Amino acid sequence: MKQIFSLSNMKKLAIQLFWECLGSIFVAIGIYNFAVQAKFPMTGFSGIALIMYRLLNIPIGLSTILLNIPVAILCYHLLGRKFFISSVRCMVISSILIDYVAPLFPVYQGSRLLAALCTGVFAGIGYALIYTRNSSTGGSDFIIMAVKAMKPHLSLGNIAFWSDVGIILVGGILFRDVDGIIYGMIVNYIFAVVVDKVMYGMNAGKVALIVTEHGKEICQVIDDCCQRGSTILNAKGGYRGDEKQMVMCACSSKEMYQVQQAVKEADPRSFLVVLESHEVHGEGFHIVQIGNEG
């Protein structure tokens, strides 16, 4: 019992709750303050909840919870107990925020295109913040995470995009709103892009390949300027065949500028190539874990 209520665990729970609440606020604003008034099909179970809201006037948060129950039970074993509990908690938080907090903010009543753009951005940021904490808002998120667990090479954005196309088409056809389908697809695409950018952008960085004759010195200046590790690889000149060394270093974009300046000063004759890196895993870089943590 003491271990459960330890200061360390309470701090972790507080941080988890903070990010879940922040992400849920973004989601609630995107759905209620932009998507509802614009009356275009929304993605995921939120889209089904919006259809029920417009047809039966059932509160969006309540219908979201009701839709989540059977899917949550089915995905429990695949995604793990910790992910399940966190998702149920986040589902309740987001539902309460949609029904009771989002209505306190002004509802956008302008262009449907701008509403679609704002919905995609707000919802994308919100869901991405929740996903990075190894949580979800349930519903279609359970399905998305289950597919991700089975097919880890697929990005969450792509999985979410294709899983939501059908819901958008049903909503548009049901309300005979062709424009709504187009706007819904815009929301879906922006949502997928934002989720991937926020989630995988956290692991993105740059890789420097430095061809030099002073490998150890270059490694030292990199460590001195930004405290990043590096690797020395044996290399050979293509024209003369002379022996050289290639230093490889992965770091952030900001640190890469420091590396460039330090290497240029340490060895003006070195040859430096900077590459974009979609993801970097390892010491000093954040790793996003999806499901099955216990």
XYZ file of N, CA, C and O in Angstrom, residues 9-156:
592
model
N 5.338 7.732 -7.126
C 4.171 7.316 -7.900
C 3.133 8.419 -8.006
O 2.497 8.597 -9.058
N 2.964 9.168 -6.918
C 2.010 10.276 -6.934
C 2.458 11.359 -7.904
O 1.638 11.971 -8.597
N 3.765 11.588 -7.966
C 4.298 12.591 -8.900
C 4.079 12.145 -10.344
O 3.673 12.945 -11.198
N 4.338 10.859 -10.619
C 4.112 10.329 -11.969
C 2.645 10.431 -12.361
O 2.309 10.783 -13.497
N 1.756 10.131 -11.410
C 0.318 10.203 -11.682
C -0.106 11.644 -11.955
O -0.914 11.902 -12.860
N 0.463 12.587 -11.190
C 0.125 14.003 -11.378
C 0.561 14.481 -12.758
O -0.183 15.199 -13.443
N 1.755 14.067 -13.181
C 2.252 14.448 -14.514
C 1.377 13.826 -15.593
O 1.027 14.472 -16.586
N 1.017 12.556 -15.396
C 0.159 11.859 -16.357
C -1.190 12.565 -16.481
O -1.686 12.796 -17.593
N -1.784 12.921 -15.341
C -3.074 13.598 -15.340
C -2.989 14.966 -16.013
O -3.917 15.380 -16.721
N -1.873 15.661 -15.797
C -1.697 16.987 -16.406
C -1.731 16.885 -17.927
O -2.465 17.636 -18.600
N -0.958 15.940 -18.488
C -0.904 15.804 -19.942
C -2.224 15.267 -20.502
O -2.648 15.655 -21.596
N -2.875 14.372 -19.779
C -4.166 13.860 -20.225
C -5.213 14.970 -20.248
O -6.011 15.069 -21.192
N -5.211 15.819 -19.210
C -6.168 16.930 -19.155
C -5.866 17.961 -20.240
O -6.783 18.471 -20.895
N -4.590 18.266 -20.433
C -4.216 19.243 -21.461
C -4.607 18.741 -22.851
O -5.200 19.481 -23.649
N -4.280 17.478 -23.128
C -4.656 16.900 -24.415
C -6.156 16.851 -24.594
O -6.683 17.157 -25.671
N -6.885 16.521 -23.526
C -8.346 16.437 -23.603
C -8.981 17.797 -23.840
O -10.021 17.900 -24.493
N -8.381 18.863 -23.303
C -8.886 20.216 -23.538
C -8.787 20.559 -25.025
O -9.729 21.097 -25.622
N -7.639 20.240 -25.640
C -7.471 20.481 -27.072
C -8.511 19.694 -27.880
O -9.114 20.215 -28.829
N -8.706 18.430 -27.502
C -9.674 17.584 -28.201
C -11.088 18.149 -28.057
O -11.845 18.242 -29.033
N -11.447 18.548 -26.833
C -12.792 19.073 -26.572
C -13.066 20.343 -27.369
O -14.143 20.504 -27.953
N -12.095 21.238 -27.414
C -12.262 22.484 -28.164
C -12.388 22.192 -29.657
O -13.231 22.766 -30.354
N -11.544 21.294 -30.155
C -11.595 20.950 -31.568
C -12.938 20.375 -31.972
O -13.498 20.725 -33.020
N -13.490 19.499 -31.125
C -14.755 18.841 -31.460
C -15.954 19.759 -31.242
O -16.744 19.997 -32.149
N -16.078 20.296 -30.011
C -17.298 21.047 -29.678
C -17.301 22.449 -30.281
O -18.306 22.898 -30.832
N -16.198 23.177 -30.149
C -16.178 24.584 -30.532
C -15.953 24.821 -32.019
O -16.113 25.937 -32.505
N -15.527 23.757 -32.754
C -15.324 23.921 -34.194
C -16.139 22.923 -35.017
O -16.837 23.300 -35.945
N -16.067 21.637 -34.664
C -16.690 20.606 -35.506
C -18.212 20.596 -35.409
O -18.902 20.426 -36.410
N -18.756 20.760 -34.197
C -20.212 20.660 -34.010
C -20.941 21.750 -34.786
O -21.890 21.480 -35.520
N -20.516 23.001 -34.620
C -21.191 24.112 -35.277
C -21.049 24.038 -36.801
O -21.970 24.370 -37.547
N -19.882 23.579 -37.277
C -19.649 23.488 -38.720
C -20.448 22.355 -39.356
O -20.648 22.328 -40.566
N -20.909 21.395 -38.544
C -21.762 20.283 -38.994
C -21.132 19.460 -40.116
O -21.785 19.118 -41.108
N -19.839 19.131 -39.953
C -19.265 18.186 -40.901
C -18.867 16.913 -40.167
O -18.656 16.934 -38.952
N -18.778 15.784 -40.865
C -18.466 14.513 -40.210
C -17.125 14.577 -39.504
O -16.155 15.076 -40.049
N -17.103 14.063 -38.283
C -15.881 14.033 -37.489
C -15.303 12.628 -37.536
O -15.978 11.673 -37.936
N -14.046 12.491 -37.142
C -13.376 11.203 -37.209
C -13.591 10.391 -35.929
O -13.980 10.915 -34.896
N -13.304 9.098 -36.017
C -13.325 8.227 -34.857
C -14.696 8.076 -34.223
O -15.735 8.343 -34.829
N -14.701 7.648 -32.955
C -15.957 7.519 -32.228
C -16.572 8.876 -31.968
O -17.773 8.981 -31.720
N -15.735 9.934 -32.015
C -16.270 11.290 -31.900
C -17.205 11.569 -33.061
O -18.217 12.262 -32.910
N -16.863 11.031 -34.240
C -17.719 11.200 -35.404
C -19.056 10.500 -35.225
O -20.116 11.055 -35.565
N -19.015 9.279 -34.677
C -20.261 8.563 -34.411
C -21.072 9.295 -33.349
O -22.301 9.414 -33.449
N -20.376 9.829 -32.326
C -21.053 10.581 -31.272
C -21.703 11.848 -31.821
O -22.800 12.229 -31.400
N -21.033 12.498 -32.765
C -21.615 13.691 -33.390
C -22.868 13.349 -34.190
O -23.847 14.105 -34.204
N -22.835 12.195 -34.875
C -24.019 11.750 -35.619
C -25.186 11.521 -34.660
O -26.321 11.961 -34.910
N -24.925 10.870 -33.530
C -25.960 10.617 -32.531
C -26.448 11.919 -31.911
O -27.638 12.067 -31.593
N -25.528 12.880 -31.756
C -25.899 14.183 -31.187
C -26.848 14.928 -32.123
O -27.852 15.499 -31.694
N -26.538 14.894 -33.418
C -27.364 15.619 -34.389
C -28.697 14.916 -34.655
O -29.703 15.562 -34.940
N -28.742 13.600 -34.544
C -29.969 12.853 -34.798
C -30.851 12.741 -33.558
O -32.073 12.904 -33.634
N -30.223 12.437 -32.411
C -30.983 12.125 -31.196
C -30.749 13.104 -30.055
O -31.328 12.955 -28.979
N -29.841 14.087 -30.273
C -29.514 15.088 -29.248
C -28.935 14.451 -27.986
O -29.097 14.975 -26.872
N -28.257 13.312 -28.137
C -27.575 12.668 -27.011
C -26.253 13.400 -26.779
O -25.513 13.639 -27.727
N -25.931 13.770 -25.522
C -24.664 14.460 -25.251
C -23.471 13.696 -25.827
O -23.410 12.462 -25.728
N -22.551 14.432 -26.426
C -21.413 13.808 -27.108
C -20.580 12.970 -26.146
O -20.174 11.850 -26.455
N -20.310 13.523 -24.960
C -19.487 12.795 -23.996
C -20.138 11.504 -23.544
O -19.474 10.462 -23.437
N -21.451 11.548 -23.278
C -22.169 10.354 -22.823
C -22.166 9.264 -23.877
O -21.881 8.092 -23.585
N -22.483 9.625 -25.110
C -22.505 8.619 -26.174
C -21.114 8.057 -26.435
O -20.965 6.878 -26.773
N -20.083 8.888 -26.250
C -18.710 8.406 -26.418
C -18.391 7.317 -25.407
O -17.787 6.298 -25.736
N -18.811 7.532 -24.157
C -18.574 6.532 -23.103
C -19.326 5.240 -23.420
O -18.776 4.136 -23.302
N -20.582 5.346 -23.839
C -21.388 4.161 -24.151
C -20.791 3.363 -25.309
O -20.802 2.129 -25.291
N -20.275 4.059 -26.315
C -19.655 3.384 -27.455
C -18.346 2.706 -27.073
O -17.946 1.703 -27.666
N -17.678 3.273 -26.067
C -16.356 2.786 -25.694
C -16.374 1.460 -24.950
O -15.414 0.687 -25.039
N -17.426 1.209 -24.201
C -17.432 0.066 -23.283
C -17.136 -1.265 -23.976
O -16.216 -1.989 -23.569
N -17.872 -1.659 -25.035
C -17.588 -2.967 -25.655
C -16.210 -3.050 -26.296
O -15.550 -4.095 -26.220
N -15.761 -1.955 -26.932
C -14.449 -1.963 -27.585
C -13.331 -2.064 -26.549
O -12.336 -2.758 -26.747
N -13.513 -1.379 -25.420
C -12.502 -1.408 -24.358
C -12.314 -2.827 -23.821
O -11.194 -3.279 -23.582
N -13.419 -3.535 -23.654
C -13.348 -4.913 -23.148
C -12.609 -5.819 -24.139
O -11.773 -6.646 -23.750
N -12.887 -5.637 -25.427
C -12.256 -6.466 -26.454
C -10.749 -6.234 -26.541
O -9.978 -7.164 -26.799
N -10.319 -4.990 -26.331
C -8.904 -4.642 -26.513
C -8.088 -4.729 -25.223
O -6.879 -4.445 -25.236
N -8.712 -5.104 -24.119
C -8.030 -5.112 -22.821
C -6.792 -5.998 -22.821
O -5.707 -5.584 -22.421
N -6.934 -7.222 -23.281
C -5.830 -8.179 -23.213
C -4.698 -7.817 -24.172
O -3.521 -8.043 -23.858
N -5.024 -7.242 -25.300
C -3.994 -6.931 -26.289
C -3.126 -5.750 -25.868
O -1.909 -5.773 -26.042
N -3.740 -4.745 -25.264
C -3.013 -3.504 -24.958
C -2.501 -3.436 -23.525
O -1.680 -2.574 -23.206
N -2.967 -4.277 -22.655
C -2.428 -4.314 -21.305
C -3.256 -3.538 -20.294
O -4.006 -2.616 -20.633
N -3.089 -3.905 -19.034
C -3.894 -3.338 -17.942
C -3.616 -1.855 -17.728
O -4.533 -1.046 -17.576
N -2.338 -1.477 -17.732
C -1.978 -0.082 -17.457
C -2.530 0.845 -18.527
O -3.070 1.914 -18.226
N -2.381 0.442 -19.793
C -2.904 1.260 -20.885
C -4.417 1.353 -20.797
O -5.001 2.418 -21.035
N -5.064 0.250 -20.458
C -6.519 0.217 -20.359
C -7.016 1.181 -19.283
O -7.928 1.984 -19.518
N -6.415 1.120 -18.088
C -6.841 1.979 -16.981
C -6.609 3.452 -17.324
O -7.471 4.305 -17.091
N -5.457 3.739 -17.895
C -5.145 5.111 -18.278
C -6.122 5.624 -19.331
O -6.569 6.779 -19.285
N -6.488 4.779 -20.277
C -7.397 5.171 -21.345
C -8.808 5.421 -20.820
O -9.483 6.359 -21.241
N -9.265 4.545 -19.909
C -10.596 4.734 -19.323
C -10.642 6.057 -18.564
O -11.612 6.825 -18.670
N -9.593 6.341 -17.802
C -9.532 7.607 -17.058
C -9.554 8.804 -18.011
O -10.287 9.773 -17.806
N -8.757 8.724 -19.063
C -8.680 9.814 -20.036
C -9.985 9.947 -20.812
O -10.400 11.067 -21.170
N -10.648 8.826 -21.065
C -11.933 8.853 -21.754
C -12.963 9.624 -20.936
O -13.709 10.466 -21.474
N -12.997 9.381 -19.634
C -13.938 10.079 -18.754
C -13.589 11.575 -18.690
O -14.483 12.433 -18.772
N -12.298 11.883 -18.575
C -11.868 13.288 -18.512
C -12.270 14.037 -19.777
O -12.848 15.132 -19.710
N -11.965 13.452 -20.930
C -12.268 14.123 -22.194
C -13.771 14.274 -22.402
O -14.234 15.299 -22.917
N -14.550 13.278 -21.990
C -16.005 13.351 -22.139
C -16.593 14.465 -21.275
O -17.484 15.203 -21.715
N -16.105 14.587 -20.051
C -16.572 15.653 -19.155
C -16.206 17.025 -19.713
O -17.023 17.959 -19.705
N -14.994 17.138 -20.235
C -14.549 18.412 -20.791
C -15.367 18.800 -22.021
O -15.687 19.981 -22.224
N -15.720 17.818 -22.861
C -16.525 18.102 -24.054
C -17.925 18.578 -23.667
O -18.447 19.545 -24.244
N -18.541 17.922 -22.679
C -19.929 18.235 -22.332
C -20.078 19.444 -21.417
O -21.107 20.140 -21.474
N -19.070 19.717 -20.567
C -19.259 20.748 -19.546
C -18.253 21.902 -19.590
O -18.574 23.000 -19.125
N -17.059 21.674 -20.120
C -16.048 22.732 -20.132
C -15.996 23.451 -21.480
O -15.989 24.687 -21.535
N -15.964 22.683 -22.575
C -15.907 23.293 -23.908
C -17.059 24.269 -24.168
O -16.849 25.312 -24.806
N -18.297 24.001 -23.682
C -19.383 24.963 -23.904
C -19.157 26.322 -23.260
O -19.846 27.291 -23.594
N -18.210 26.402 -22.330
C -17.913 27.687 -21.683
C -17.135 28.616 -22.612
O -17.083 29.822 -22.384
N -16.500 28.053 -23.652
C -15.729 28.838 -24.607
C -16.609 29.222 -25.800
O -17.579 28.543 -26.104
N -16.254 30.321 -26.476
C -17.034 30.728 -27.658
C -16.988 29.657 -28.748
O -15.961 29.017 -28.949
N -18.107 29.480 -29.439
C -18.186 28.526 -30.535
C -17.944 29.266 -31.851
O -18.580 30.282 -32.124
N -17.026 28.737 -32.645
C -16.692 29.384 -33.918
C -17.835 29.218 -34.911
O -18.343 28.118 -35.113
N -18.249 30.326 -35.539
C -19.382 30.289 -36.453
C -19.039 30.851 -37.834
O -19.923 31.279 -38.571
N -17.770 30.816 -38.178
C -17.332 31.369 -39.451
C -17.223 30.325 -40.542
O -18.030 29.392 -40.624
N -16.218 30.465 -41.382
C -16.005 29.597 -42.537
C -15.852 28.135 -42.131
O -15.143 27.808 -41.176
N -16.496 27.247 -42.876
C -16.378 25.805 -42.609
C -14.956 25.320 -42.881
O -14.472 24.405 -42.218
N -14.299 25.927 -43.863
C -12.928 25.523 -44.168
C -12.006 25.842 -43.004
O -11.196 24.996 -42.595
N -12.124 27.055 -42.442
C -11.310 27.415 -41.288
C -11.654 26.540 -40.083
O -10.780 26.161 -39.307
N -12.944 26.208 -39.949
C -13.358 25.317 -38.863
C -12.722 23.941 -39.021
O -12.281 23.319 -38.043
N -12.673 23.456 -40.269
C -12.053 22.151 -40.536
C -10.561 22.179 -40.198
O -10.028 21.247 -39.585
N -9.886 23.254 -40.600
C -8.453 23.382 -40.310
C -8.199 23.414 -38.807
O -7.302 22.727 -38.300
N -9.009 24.212 -38.094
C -8.828 24.321 -36.640
C -9.168 23.020 -35.930
O -8.499 22.629 -34.965
N -10.209 22.335 -36.411
C -10.567 21.046 -35.815
C -9.431 20.052 -35.953
O -9.063 19.368 -34.984
N -8.870 19.943 -37.161
C -7.771 19.011 -37.382
C -6.557 19.324 -36.532
O -5.938 18.421 -35.951
N -6.218 20.608 -36.417
C -5.037 21.004 -35.649
C -5.252 20.782 -34.157
O -4.419 20.162 -33.477
N -6.378 21.283 -33.618
C -6.638 21.150 -32.184
C -6.767 19.679 -31.777
O -6.163 19.241 -30.786
N -7.574 18.931 -32.531
C -7.760 17.513 -32.196
C -6.456 16.737 -32.373
O -6.130 15.872 -31.557
N -5.695 17.052 -33.427
C -4.420 16.366 -33.660
C -3.440 16.590 -32.534
O -2.799 15.648 -32.043
N -3.317 17.849 -32.091
C -2.410 18.151 -30.967
C -2.885 17.449 -29.705
O -2.089 16.848 -28.966
N -4.185 17.521 -29.453
C -4.717 16.905 -28.241
C -4.498 15.404 -28.188
O -3.995 14.872 -27.190
N -4.850 14.706 -29.264
C -4.663 13.254 -29.286
C -3.183 12.881 -29.227
O -2.811 11.893 -28.582
N -2.339 13.652 -29.896
C -0.907 13.351 -29.880
C -0.343 13.475 -28.471
O 0.465 12.635 -28.039
N -0.751 14.513 -27.729
C -0.295 14.671 -26.344
C -0.727 13.492 -25.483
O 0.017 13.028 -24.616
N -1.938 13.011 -25.734
C -2.441 11.857 -24.980
C -1.697 10.588 -25.378
O -1.302 9.785 -24.522
N -1.482 10.390 -26.678
C -0.774 9.201 -27.149
C 0.648 9.126 -26.601
O 1.153 8.035 -26.303
N 1.318 10.274 -26.510
C 2.709 10.273 -26.039
C 2.824 9.853 -24.579
O 3.909 9.477 -24.129
N 1.718 9.919 -23.851
C 1.725 9.466 -22.452
C 1.254 8.017 -22.347
O 0.904 7.550 -21.268
N 1.256 7.294 -23.478
C 0.813 5.901 -23.521
C -0.614 5.772 -22.983
O -0.927 4.933 -22.137
N -1.480 6.650 -23.502
C -2.882 6.642 -23.118
C -3.716 6.919 -24.364
O -3.179 7.094 -25.458
N -5.027 6.959 -24.208
C -5.923 7.250 -25.321
C -7.254 7.712 -24.763
O -7.466 7.701 -23.543
N -8.154 8.111 -25.646
C -9.497 8.490 -25.218
C -10.488 7.361 -25.490
O -11.693 7.579 -25.490
N -9.963 6.168 -25.720
C -10.807 5.004 -25.925
C -11.421 4.972 -27.313
O -10.962 5.638 -28.236
N -12.487 4.174 -27.472
C -13.188 4.101 -28.734
C -12.311 3.621 -29.868
O -11.649 2.585 -29.775
N -12.305 4.401 -30.954
C -11.485 4.032 -32.105
C -10.000 4.059 -31.760
O -9.197 3.415 -32.427
N -9.651 4.818 -30.702
C -8.247 4.817 -30.257
C -7.800 3.419 -29.845
O -6.658 3.021 -30.078
N -8.681 2.682 -29.186
C -8.359 1.302 -28.821
C -8.056 0.483 -30.073
O -7.116 -0.310 -30.100
N -8.888 0.680 -31.094
C -8.685 -0.063 -32.345
C -7.378 0.360 -33.008
O -6.599 -0.474 -33.480
N -7.122 1.671 -33.033
C -5.887 2.198 -33.631
C -4.668 1.649 -32.907
O -3.696 1.210 -33.535
N -4.705 1.671 -31.575
C -3.574 1.183 -30.786
C -3.408 -0.330 -30.926
O -2.282 -0.845 -30.905
N -4.516 -1.031 -31.069
C -4.434 -2.476 -31.262
C -3.755 -2.798 -32.593
O -2.900 -3.697 -32.672
N -4.119 -2.065 -33.646
C -3.467 -2.254 -34.948
C -1.988 -1.889 -34.845
O -1.127 -2.578 -35.396
N -1.680 -0.803 -34.116
C -0.291 -0.379 -33.935
C 0.514 -1.446 -33.202
O 1.675 -1.710 -33.536
N -0.105 -2.087 -32.206
C 0.585 -3.146 -31.462
C 0.882 -4.350 -32.350
O 1.926 -4.990 -32.225
N -0.046 -4.641 -33.278
C 0.148 -5.778 -34.174
C 1.028 -5.430 -35.366
O 1.762 -6.273 -35.867
N 0.970 -4.160 -35.805
C 1.763 -3.687 -36.950
C 2.572 -2.458 -36.536
O 2.240 -1.329 -36.917
N 3.619 -2.638 -35.726
C 4.350 -1.492 -35.165
C 5.046 -0.618 -36.206
O 5.425 0.515 -35.906
N 5.224 -1.108 -37.438
C 5.899 -0.317 -38.458
C 4.991 0.763 -39.038
O 5.469 1.690 -39.695
N 3.677 0.663 -38.805
C 2.745 1.669 -39.300
C 2.700 2.864 -38.361
O 2.777 2.702 -37.142
N 2.572 4.072 -38.905
C 2.477 5.268 -38.066
C 1.052 5.417 -37.558
O 0.090 5.008 -38.215
N 0.907 6.031 -36.377
C -0.416 6.212 -35.797
C -1.297 7.091 -36.683
O -2.502 6.881 -36.790
